[in-house]
Structures are given as structure tokens and as C-alpha cells.
mmCIF file of C-alpha atoms and ligand atoms in Angstrom:
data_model
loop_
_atom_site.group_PDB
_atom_site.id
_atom_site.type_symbol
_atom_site.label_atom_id
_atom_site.label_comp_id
_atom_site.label_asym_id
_atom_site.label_seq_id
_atom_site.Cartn_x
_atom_site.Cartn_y
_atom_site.Cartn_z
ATOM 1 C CA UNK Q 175 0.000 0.000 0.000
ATOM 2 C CA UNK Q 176 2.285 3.274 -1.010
ATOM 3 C CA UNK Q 177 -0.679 5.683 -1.813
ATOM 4 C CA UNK Q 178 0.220 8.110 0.121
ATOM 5 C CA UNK Q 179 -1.792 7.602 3.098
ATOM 6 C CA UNK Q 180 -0.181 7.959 6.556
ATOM 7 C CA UNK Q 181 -2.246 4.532 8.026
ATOM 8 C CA UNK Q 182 0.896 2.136 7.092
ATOM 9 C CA UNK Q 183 3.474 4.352 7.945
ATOM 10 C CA UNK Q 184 4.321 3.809 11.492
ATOM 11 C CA UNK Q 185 5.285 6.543 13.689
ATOM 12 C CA UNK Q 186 8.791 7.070 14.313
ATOM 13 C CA UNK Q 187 10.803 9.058 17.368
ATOM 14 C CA UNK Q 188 13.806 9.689 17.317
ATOM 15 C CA UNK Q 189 16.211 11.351 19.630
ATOM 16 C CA UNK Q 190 19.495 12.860 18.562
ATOM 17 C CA UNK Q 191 21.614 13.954 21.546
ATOM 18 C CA UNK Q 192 23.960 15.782 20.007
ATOM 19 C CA UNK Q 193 27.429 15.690 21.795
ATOM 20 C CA UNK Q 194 26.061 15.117 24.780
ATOM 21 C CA UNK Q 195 26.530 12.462 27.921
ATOM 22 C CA UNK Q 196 29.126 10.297 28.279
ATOM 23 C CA UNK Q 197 28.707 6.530 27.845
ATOM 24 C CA UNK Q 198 27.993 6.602 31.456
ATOM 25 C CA UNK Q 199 25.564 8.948 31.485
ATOM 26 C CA UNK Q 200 24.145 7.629 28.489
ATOM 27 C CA UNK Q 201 23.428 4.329 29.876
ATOM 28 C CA UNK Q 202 21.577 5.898 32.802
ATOM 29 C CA UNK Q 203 19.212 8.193 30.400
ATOM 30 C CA UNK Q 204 18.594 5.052 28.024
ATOM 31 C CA UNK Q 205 17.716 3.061 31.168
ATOM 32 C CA UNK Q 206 15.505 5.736 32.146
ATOM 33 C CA UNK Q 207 13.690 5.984 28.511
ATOM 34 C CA UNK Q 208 13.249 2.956 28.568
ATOM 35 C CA UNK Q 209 11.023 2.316 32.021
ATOM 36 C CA UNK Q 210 9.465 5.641 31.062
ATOM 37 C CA UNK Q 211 7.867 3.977 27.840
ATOM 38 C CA UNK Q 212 4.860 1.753 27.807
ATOM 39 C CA UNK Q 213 5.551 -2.026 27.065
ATOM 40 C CA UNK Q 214 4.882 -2.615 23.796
ATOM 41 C CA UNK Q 215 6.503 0.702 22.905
ATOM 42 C CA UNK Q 216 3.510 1.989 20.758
ATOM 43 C CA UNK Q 217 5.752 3.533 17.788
ATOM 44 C CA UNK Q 218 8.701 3.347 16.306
ATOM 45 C CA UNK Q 219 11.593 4.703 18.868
ATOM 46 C CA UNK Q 220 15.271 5.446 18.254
ATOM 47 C CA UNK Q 221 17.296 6.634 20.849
ATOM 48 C CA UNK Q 222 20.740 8.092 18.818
ATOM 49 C CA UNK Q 223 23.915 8.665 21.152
ATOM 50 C CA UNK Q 224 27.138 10.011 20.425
ATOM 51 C CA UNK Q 225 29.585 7.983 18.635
ATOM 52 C CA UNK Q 226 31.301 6.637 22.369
ATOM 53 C CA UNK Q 227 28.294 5.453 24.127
ATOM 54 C CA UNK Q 228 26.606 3.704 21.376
ATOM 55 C CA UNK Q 229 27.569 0.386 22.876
ATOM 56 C CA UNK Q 230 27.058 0.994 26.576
ATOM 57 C CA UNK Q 231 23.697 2.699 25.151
ATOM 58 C CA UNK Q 232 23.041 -0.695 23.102
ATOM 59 C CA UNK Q 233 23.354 -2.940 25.940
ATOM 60 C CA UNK Q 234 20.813 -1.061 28.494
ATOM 61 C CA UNK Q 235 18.359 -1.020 25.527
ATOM 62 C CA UNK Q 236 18.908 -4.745 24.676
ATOM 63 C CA UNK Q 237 18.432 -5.584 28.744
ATOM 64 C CA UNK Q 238 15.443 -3.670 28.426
ATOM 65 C CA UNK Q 239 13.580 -5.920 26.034
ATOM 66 C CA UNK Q 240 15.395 -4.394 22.729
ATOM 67 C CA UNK Q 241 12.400 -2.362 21.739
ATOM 68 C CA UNK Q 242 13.615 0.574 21.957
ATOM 69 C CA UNK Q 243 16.296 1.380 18.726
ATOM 70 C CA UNK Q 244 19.992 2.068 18.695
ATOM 71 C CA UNK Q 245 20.931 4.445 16.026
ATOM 72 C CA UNK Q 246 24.043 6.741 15.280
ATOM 73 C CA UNK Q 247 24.755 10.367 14.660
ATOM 74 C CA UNK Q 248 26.677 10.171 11.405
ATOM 75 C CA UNK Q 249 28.460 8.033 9.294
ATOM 76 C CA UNK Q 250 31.262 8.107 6.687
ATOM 77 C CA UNK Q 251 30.539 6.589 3.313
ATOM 78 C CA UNK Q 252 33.386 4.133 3.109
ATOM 79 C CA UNK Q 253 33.448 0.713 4.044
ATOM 80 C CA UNK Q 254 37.254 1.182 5.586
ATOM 81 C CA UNK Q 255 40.483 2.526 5.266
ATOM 82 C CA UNK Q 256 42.663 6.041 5.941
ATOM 83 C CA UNK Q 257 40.097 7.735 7.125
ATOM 84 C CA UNK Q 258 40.929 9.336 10.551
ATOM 85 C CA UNK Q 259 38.460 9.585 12.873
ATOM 86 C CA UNK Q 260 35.274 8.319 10.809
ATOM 87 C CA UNK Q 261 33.090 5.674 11.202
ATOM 88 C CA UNK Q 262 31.746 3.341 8.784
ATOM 89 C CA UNK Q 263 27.858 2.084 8.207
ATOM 90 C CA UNK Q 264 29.291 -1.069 8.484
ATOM 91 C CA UNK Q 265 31.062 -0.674 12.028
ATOM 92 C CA UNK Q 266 27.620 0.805 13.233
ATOM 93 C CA UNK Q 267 25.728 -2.379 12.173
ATOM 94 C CA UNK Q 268 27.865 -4.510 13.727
ATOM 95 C CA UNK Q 269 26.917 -2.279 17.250
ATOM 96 C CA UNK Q 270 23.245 -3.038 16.408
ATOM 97 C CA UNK Q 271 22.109 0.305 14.937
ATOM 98 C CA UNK Q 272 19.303 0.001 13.062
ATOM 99 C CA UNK Q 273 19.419 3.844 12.016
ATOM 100 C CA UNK Q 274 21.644 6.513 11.102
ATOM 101 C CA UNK Q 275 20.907 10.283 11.117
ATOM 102 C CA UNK Q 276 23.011 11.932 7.566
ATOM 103 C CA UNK Q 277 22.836 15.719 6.674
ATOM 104 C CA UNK Q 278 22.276 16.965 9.744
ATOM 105 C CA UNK Q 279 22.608 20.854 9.466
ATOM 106 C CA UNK Q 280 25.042 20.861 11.958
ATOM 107 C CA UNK Q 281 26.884 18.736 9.857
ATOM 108 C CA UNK Q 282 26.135 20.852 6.752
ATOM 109 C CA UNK Q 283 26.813 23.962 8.574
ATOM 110 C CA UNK Q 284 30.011 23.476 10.612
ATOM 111 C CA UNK Q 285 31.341 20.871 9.095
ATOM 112 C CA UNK Q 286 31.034 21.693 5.588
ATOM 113 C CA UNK Q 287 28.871 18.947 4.085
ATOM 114 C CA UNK Q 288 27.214 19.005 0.998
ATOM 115 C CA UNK Q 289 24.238 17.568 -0.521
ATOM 116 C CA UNK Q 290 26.623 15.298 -2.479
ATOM 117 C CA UNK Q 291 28.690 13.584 0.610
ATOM 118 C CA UNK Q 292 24.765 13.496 2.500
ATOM 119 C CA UNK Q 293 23.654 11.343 -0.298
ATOM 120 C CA UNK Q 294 26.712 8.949 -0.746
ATOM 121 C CA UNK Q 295 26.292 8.775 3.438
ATOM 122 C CA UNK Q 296 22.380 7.746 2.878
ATOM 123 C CA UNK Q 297 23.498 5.360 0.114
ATOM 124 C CA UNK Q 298 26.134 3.294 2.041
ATOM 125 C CA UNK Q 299 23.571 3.460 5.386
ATOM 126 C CA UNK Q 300 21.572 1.022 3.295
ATOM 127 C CA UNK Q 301 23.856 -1.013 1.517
ATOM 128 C CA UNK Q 302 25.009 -1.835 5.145
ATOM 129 C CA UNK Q 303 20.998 -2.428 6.169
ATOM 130 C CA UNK Q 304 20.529 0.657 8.249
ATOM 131 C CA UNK Q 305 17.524 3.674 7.350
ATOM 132 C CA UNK Q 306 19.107 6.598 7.025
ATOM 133 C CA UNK Q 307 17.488 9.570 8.306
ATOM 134 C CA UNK Q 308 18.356 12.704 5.928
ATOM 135 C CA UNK Q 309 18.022 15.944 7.137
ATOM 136 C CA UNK Q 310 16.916 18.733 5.045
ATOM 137 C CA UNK Q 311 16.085 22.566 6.091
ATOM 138 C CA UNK Q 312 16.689 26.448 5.005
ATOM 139 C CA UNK Q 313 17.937 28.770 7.044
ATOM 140 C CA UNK Q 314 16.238 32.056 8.087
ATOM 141 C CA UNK Q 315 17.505 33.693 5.360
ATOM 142 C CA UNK Q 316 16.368 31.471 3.171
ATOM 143 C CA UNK Q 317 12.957 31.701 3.928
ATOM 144 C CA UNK Q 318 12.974 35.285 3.940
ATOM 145 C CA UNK Q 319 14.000 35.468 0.738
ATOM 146 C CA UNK Q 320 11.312 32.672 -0.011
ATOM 147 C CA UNK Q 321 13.594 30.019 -1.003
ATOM 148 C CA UNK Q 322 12.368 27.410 1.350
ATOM 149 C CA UNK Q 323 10.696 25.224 -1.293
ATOM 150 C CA UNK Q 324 14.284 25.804 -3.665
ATOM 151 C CA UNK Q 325 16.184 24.344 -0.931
ATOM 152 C CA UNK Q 326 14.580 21.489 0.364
ATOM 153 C CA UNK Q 327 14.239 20.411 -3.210
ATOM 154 C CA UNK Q 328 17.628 20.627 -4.006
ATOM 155 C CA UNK Q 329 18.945 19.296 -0.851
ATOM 156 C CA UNK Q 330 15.891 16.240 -1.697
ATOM 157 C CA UNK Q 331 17.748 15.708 -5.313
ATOM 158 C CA UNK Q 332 20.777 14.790 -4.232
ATOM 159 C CA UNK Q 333 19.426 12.261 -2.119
ATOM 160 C CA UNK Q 334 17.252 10.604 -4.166
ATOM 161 C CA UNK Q 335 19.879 10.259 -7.343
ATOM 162 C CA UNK Q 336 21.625 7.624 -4.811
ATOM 163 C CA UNK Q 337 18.973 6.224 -2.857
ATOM 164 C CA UNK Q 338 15.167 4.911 -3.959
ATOM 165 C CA UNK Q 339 12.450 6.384 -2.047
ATOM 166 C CA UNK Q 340 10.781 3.462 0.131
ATOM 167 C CA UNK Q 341 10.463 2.371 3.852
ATOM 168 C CA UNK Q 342 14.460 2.212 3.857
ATOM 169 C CA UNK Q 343 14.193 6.069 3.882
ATOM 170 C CA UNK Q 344 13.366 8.367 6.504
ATOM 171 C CA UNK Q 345 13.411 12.714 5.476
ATOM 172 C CA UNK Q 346 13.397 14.666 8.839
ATOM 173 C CA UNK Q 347 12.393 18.135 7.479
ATOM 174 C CA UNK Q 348 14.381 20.368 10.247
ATOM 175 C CA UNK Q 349 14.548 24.048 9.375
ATOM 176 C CA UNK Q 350 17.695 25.632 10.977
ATOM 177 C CA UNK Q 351 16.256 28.560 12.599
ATOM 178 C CA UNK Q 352 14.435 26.138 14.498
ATOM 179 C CA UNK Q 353 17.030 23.717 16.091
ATOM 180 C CA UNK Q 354 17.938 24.443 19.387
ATOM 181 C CA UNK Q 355 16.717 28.355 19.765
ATOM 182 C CA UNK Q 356 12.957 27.285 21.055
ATOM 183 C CA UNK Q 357 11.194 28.504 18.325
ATOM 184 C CA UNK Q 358 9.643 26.218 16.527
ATOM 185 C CA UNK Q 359 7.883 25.977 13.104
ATOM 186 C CA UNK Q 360 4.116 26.089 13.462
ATOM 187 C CA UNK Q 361 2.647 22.668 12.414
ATOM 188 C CA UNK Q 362 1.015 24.028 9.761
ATOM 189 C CA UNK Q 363 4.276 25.152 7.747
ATOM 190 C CA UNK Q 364 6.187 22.001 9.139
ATOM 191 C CA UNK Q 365 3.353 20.021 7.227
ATOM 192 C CA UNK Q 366 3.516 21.989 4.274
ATOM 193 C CA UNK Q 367 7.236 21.564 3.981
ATOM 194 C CA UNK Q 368 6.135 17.700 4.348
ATOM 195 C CA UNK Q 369 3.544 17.600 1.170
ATOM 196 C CA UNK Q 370 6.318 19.280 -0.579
ATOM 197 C CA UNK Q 371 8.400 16.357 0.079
ATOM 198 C CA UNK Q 372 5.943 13.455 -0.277
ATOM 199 C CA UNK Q 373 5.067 14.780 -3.829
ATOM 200 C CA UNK Q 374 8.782 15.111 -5.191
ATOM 201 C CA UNK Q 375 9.245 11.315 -3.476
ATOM 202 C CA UNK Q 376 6.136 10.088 -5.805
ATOM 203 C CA UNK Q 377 7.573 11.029 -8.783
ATOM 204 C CA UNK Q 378 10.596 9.427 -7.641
ATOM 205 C CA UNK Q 379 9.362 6.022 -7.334
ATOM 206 C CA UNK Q 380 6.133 3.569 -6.436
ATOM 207 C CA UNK Q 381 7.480 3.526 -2.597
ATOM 208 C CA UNK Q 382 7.111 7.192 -1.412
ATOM 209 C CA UNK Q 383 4.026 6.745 0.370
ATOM 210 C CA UNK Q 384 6.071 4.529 2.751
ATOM 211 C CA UNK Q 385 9.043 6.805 3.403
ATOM 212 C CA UNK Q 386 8.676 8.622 6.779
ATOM 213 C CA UNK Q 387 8.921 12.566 6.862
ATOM 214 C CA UNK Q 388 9.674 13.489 10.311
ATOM 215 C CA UNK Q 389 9.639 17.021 11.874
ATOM 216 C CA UNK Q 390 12.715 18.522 14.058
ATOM 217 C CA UNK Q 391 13.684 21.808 15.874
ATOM 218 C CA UNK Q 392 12.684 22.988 18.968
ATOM 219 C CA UNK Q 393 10.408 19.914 19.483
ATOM 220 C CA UNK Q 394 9.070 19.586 23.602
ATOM 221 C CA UNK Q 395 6.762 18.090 25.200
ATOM 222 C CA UNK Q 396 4.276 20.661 25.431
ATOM 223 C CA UNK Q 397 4.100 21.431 21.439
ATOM 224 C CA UNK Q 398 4.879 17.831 20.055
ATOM 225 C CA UNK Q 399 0.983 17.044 19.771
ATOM 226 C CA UNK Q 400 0.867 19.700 17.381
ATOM 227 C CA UNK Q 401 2.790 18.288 15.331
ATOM 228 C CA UNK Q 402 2.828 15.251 15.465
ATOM 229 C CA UNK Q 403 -1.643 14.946 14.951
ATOM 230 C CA UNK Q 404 -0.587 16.638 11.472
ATOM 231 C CA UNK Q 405 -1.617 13.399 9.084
ATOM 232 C CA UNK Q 406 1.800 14.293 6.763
ATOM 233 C CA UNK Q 407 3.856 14.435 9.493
ATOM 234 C CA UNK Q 408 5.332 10.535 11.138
ATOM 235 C CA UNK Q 409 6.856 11.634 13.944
ATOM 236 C CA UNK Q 410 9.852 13.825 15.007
ATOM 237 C CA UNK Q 411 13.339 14.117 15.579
ATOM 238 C CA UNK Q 412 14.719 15.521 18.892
ATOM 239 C CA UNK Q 413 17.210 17.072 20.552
ATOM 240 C CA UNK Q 414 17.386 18.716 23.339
ATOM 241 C CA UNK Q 415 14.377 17.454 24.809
ATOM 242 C CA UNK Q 416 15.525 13.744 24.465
ATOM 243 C CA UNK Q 417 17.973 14.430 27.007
ATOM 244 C CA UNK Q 418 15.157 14.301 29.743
ATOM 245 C CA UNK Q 419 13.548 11.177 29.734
ATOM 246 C CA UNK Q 420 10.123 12.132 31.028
ATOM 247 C CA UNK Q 421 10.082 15.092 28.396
ATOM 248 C CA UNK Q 422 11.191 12.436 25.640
ATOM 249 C CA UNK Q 423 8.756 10.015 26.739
ATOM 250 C CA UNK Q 424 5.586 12.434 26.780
ATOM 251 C CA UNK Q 425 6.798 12.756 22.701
ATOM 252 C CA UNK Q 426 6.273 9.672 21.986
ATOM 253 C CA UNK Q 427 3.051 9.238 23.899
ATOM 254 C CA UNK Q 428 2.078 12.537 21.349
ATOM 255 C CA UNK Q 429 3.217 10.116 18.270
ATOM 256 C CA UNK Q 430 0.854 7.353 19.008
ATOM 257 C CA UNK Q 431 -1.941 7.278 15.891
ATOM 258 C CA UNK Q 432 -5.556 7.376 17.153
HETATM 259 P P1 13P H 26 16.323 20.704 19.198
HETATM 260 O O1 13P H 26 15.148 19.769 19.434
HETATM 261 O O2 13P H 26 17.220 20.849 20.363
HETATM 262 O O3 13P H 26 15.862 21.999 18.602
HETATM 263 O O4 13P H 26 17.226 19.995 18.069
HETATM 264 C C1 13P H 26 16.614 19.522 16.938
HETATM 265 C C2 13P H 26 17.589 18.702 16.186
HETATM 266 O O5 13P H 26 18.531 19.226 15.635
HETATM 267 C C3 13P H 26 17.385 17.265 16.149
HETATM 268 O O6 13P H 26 18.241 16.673 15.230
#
């Protein structure tokens, strides 16, 4: 069924904590996301540490009934070799990730990636069996200057030359202005950004209608209903408020489908 509608696509939340907690602390949040969910965890729910916790992170989640997902922050598109300080989609698999976030605009930003090394990062996230969440957004000044639909579309094209839209596939939609400064996009807008993306998916390929679109920036617990009750939206990608379990928990209570 890839027509489009969200009843098939299930909800999916993610948490990205950024470079923050050490494995130790890590292990203590994860345990603490984990009791804080109801058993069966209703959706879809990735918990995405920094590169040195990932297995300590693993672990807790794998005591706790493995329902709960292990997924990474980044990846490097090679298999292996001279490539100081990276990390393969290969070496992440073998840690039991299941996804991998690629593009985010931190990434883009600060550490100059472009569209081109995002989609060569989604490509080899699936050729090692993991769903690569890509991250797409303008900046302020691109929407002032009304180039928000320009953007995500071009930042979408390089993506799907190297990867086929399907379930494999998860598109956060996280405008920059958003991340991290408390202002978030209304879910109106973040939904419009959304139907933007579904329809350059469909002409993509048969599977769009399965690929996930999440929303991300400034996501809490208060406004996360809003969101995610928005029928194009599947869920949301988190920071700052997946470092508090309760918070992170009332998120994905705010995912679960009627
Ligand atoms: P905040 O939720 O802290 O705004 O961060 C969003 C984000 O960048 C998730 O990847």
C-alpha cells in the first residue's frame, strides 16, 4: 500500500543527543527511557547517542527488552580505510544500529557537508541495512528570501539520485532557525514543507508513500501534539528534549496514531 496515506506508515521518534553524555551517562538516560515507555513501545523509537556510548547505550536497551532502537549520529561513506576519525555504516551495524541520522545541518553547517557527501552517506547506510534519516532545512535567510521550497528540493535531489524512495528512507524536514533556539515551526508550515516532500518522493518512485517525513527543531513536550496529529507528518526528531527522559517520553506518547 504506497498511496500516500499515513495509516501504514508507522510513527517514528527519534532522539538525537547531540554531543552530549558520556557513555555513562548515556546508559543511565537510556535506562531511564526505557522504564518511562509503555511495554509494547507503541511507535517506532530510536534513541541516537554520540559515537562513544553507542555500545554501553546498546546494551541497556537490549536488557530492556530491545524495543527501543539504537541508532548513530553520522556516518562516513566508506566501508574502511585512511580515514581518521570516521566511522563506517558497516562498524555501526555490527553495534546493532538500526538507524543513522546523515545531513544533519550541523553537519552541513560546521562541518562543511554538501548535498553530495549526505547522499553517498544515505546510500552506504543502506547497503550496510541501516535507514538513514536525511536531514533537510533552510535557514532564516532562506525563507525570507522565499527560497524554502528551492532548498529542500535541491537538498531532496541529491538524495534521491543515490537512494530509492521506500520504507528504507526516513526525510526529517528540520529548518535551521528552528534547532535548538525554542522557536519552533508552526505545524502548519512544518506540514507543508512535508507535502512538498511526499510529492517530489512520488515522482521518484512507487514507494514514497512509505518513506517517513519526520519534523525537528525545537520539538518539547508541550508542542509535540501539534505536530505530530498533522496526518503528513510521522513523527519527530529531537534534541534537546531527548535528554530528559520524562520530556522524551511524553513525545512519543504525542506520536501514538488514534
Ligand atoms: P532541538 O530539538 O534541540 O531543537 O534539536 C533539533 C535537532 O537538531 C534534532 O536533530
Amino acid at each position: 500500500m504506497a498511496d500516500g496515506s499515513q495509516a501504514h506508515r508507522r510513527p517514528l521518534v527519534a532522539g538525537n543527543w547531540k554531543m552530549n553524555l558520556t557513555h555513562l551517562e548515556g546508559a543511565v538516560l537510556a535506562a531511564e527511557v526505557a522504564a518511562a515507555l509503555p511495554s509494547p513501545v507503541p511507535v517506532d523509537v530510536v534513541l541516537c547517542p554520540p559515537f562513544t556510548a553507542l555500545q554501553a547505550v546498546g546494551d541497556v536497551l537490549a536488557a530492556a527488552g530491545g524495543e527501543v532502537m539504537l541508532g548513530a549520529q553520522d556516518l562516513h561513506w566508506q566501508e574502511r580505510g585512511a580515514f581518521t576519525g570516521e566511522v563506517s555504516a558497516g562498524m555501526l551495524a555490527a553495534l546493532g544500529c538500526r538507524y543513522v541520522i546523515a545531513g544533519h545541518s550541523e553537519r552541513r553547517g560546521l562541518f562543511g557537508e554538501t548535498d553530495e557527501m549526505v547522499a553517498r552517506k544515505a546510500a552506504a547506510a543502506r547497503a550496510a541495512g541501516l535507514i538513514p534519516i536525511v536531514c533537510v532545512g533552510e535557514t532564516l535567510e532562506q525563507r525570507r528570501a522565499g527560497r524554502v521550497e528551492a532548498v529542500i528540493l535541491g537538498q531532496l535531489e541529491a538524495v534521491l539520485a543515490a537512494v530509492s524512495p521506500d520504507a528504507g528512507l526516513v526525510i526529517a524536514y528540520e529548518p535551521v532557525w528552528a534547532i535548538g533556539t525554542g522557536e519552533a515551526a508552526s505545524p502548519a508550515d512544518a506540514a507543508a514543507v512535508a507535502r512538498l516532500i511526499r510529492d517530489r518522493l512520488r515522482q521518484a518512485g512507487p514507494g514514497a508513500g512509505d518513506v517517513r517525513i519526520l519534523y525537528g527543531g525545537s520539538v518539547t513536550a508541550e508542542n509535540a501534539a501539534g505536530f505530530l496529529s498533522e496526518p503528513d507528518l510521522d513523527g519527530a526528531l529531537v534534541g534537546g528534549a531527548s535528554l530528559d527522559a520524562r520530556s522524551f517520553a511524553a513525545i512519543v506518547e504525542a506520536a501514538v496514531k488514534p
